[in-house]
Amino acid sequence: MPDYINLKIINQLIKFISNNQMKNFLLIITLIFSSSFGFSQSNPDAEYWITYEYTPKKGMISKFEKAIAEKTKLYNNTQEMSVFTAKLTSGANAENGRYERIMPRKSIDWFLMDNSAQNKFWMDNVDKYIQNGEGPYIWSRVKELSLNFEKPEPQRYMRSLTRVMKNGNQEHFWRYLERYKQVLAKVRPEIRWAVFYLDSGGNANTVRIITTYNDIKLPQGASDGENVQEAYNEMFGDGSWKNDFQLYNESLLEWSRGQYNASFMPSLSTQ
């Protein structure tokens, strides 16, 4: 799957469908758009981040990277079309090479652009080196729960936590993150930290918490010397951290504790 969404192909297909088949075809298209673009109905002013994941074929990593670099240089050389690439450094998929392409800060209008030239280049020059691809995953950034994430300043490293909430009351989950963000702002004022929820592409209860950093020894940035848990209790009452964190964990599905590290790859990203 190319690392963008193409609408022109769908429009071309419609032109070639006969009148007798049009009704069924439009039903199919409606279903496709309901699943792929349903997020547009929820918050048209949201900031969307689109991600894809790729594993190159065995022995094809260098060719895959070269093709990605060329594609990025040709078609992702502006802020509007920017894309960043990270490579997994931990987990079962890291050994054979697992890459994530991240398209940040997109509006609804971005999804309506004609990307047919990119599509052709991808299919001709990149797709042949890919063993497995996933996406697009459409994420919406929760701006109220983000710290120092407004400007496009890629860092050398990224830590990603994935959490899946249980159905039902999710108040405890969001309350903990809201309070935790306030604590981080106090004791880790330089941290680059953001929360995203999955708007389209999977389980709607999925949340992703991202931290990016340049110093591998200080992933949360410089500290003011105060312990996070102590600051939490100071701000919200004695024992509040233990209680809130327990309720936060109880709101999650047991298996949903995924976390991995990745390194930013400037040569495969918008400069």
Coordinates of N, CA and C in Angstrom, one line a residue, residues 6 35 94 108 115 133 144 153 186 205 207 236 252 269 271:
N6 N -5.1 7.8 -2.6 CA -5.3 8.3 -3.9 C -6.8 8.3 -4.2
S35 N -15.4 3.4 5.9 CA -14.3 2.9 6.8 C -13.0 3.7 6.7
A94 N 12.0 -5.9 14.5 CA 13.2 -5.0 14.3 C 14.3 -5.7 13.6
I108 N -8.3 17.8 6.8 CA -9.2 17.0 5.9 C -8.8 17.3 4.4
N115 N -2.9 12.4 -5.9 CA -1.6 11.9 -5.7 C -1.2 10.8 -6.7
G133 N 3.2 -4.7 4.2 CA 2.9 -3.3 4.5 C 1.6 -3.2 5.3
E144 N -4.8 19.0 23.6 CA -4.8 19.4 25.0 C -3.9 18.5 25.9
E153 N 9.7 19.5 14.6 CA 11.1 19.4 14.9 C 11.5 17.9 15.2
K186 N 5.3 20.4 34.6 CA 6.0 21.1 35.8 C 7.4 20.5 36.0
N205 N -10.8 2.3 20.2 CA -10.4 2.5 21.6 C -8.9 2.6 21.7
V207 N -5.2 4.1 21.7 CA -4.5 5.3 22.0 C -3.0 5.1 21.9
F236 N -2.3 16.7 43.3 CA -3.7 16.2 43.3 C -4.0 15.5 44.6
L252 N -7.8 -0.6 30.9 CA -7.2 -1.1 29.6 C -7.4 -2.6 29.5
S269 N 13.5 11.0 5.0 CA 12.5 12.0 5.6 C 12.6 13.3 4.9
Q271 N 13.4 17.0 4.4 CA 14.4 17.8 5.0 C 13.9 19.2 5.4

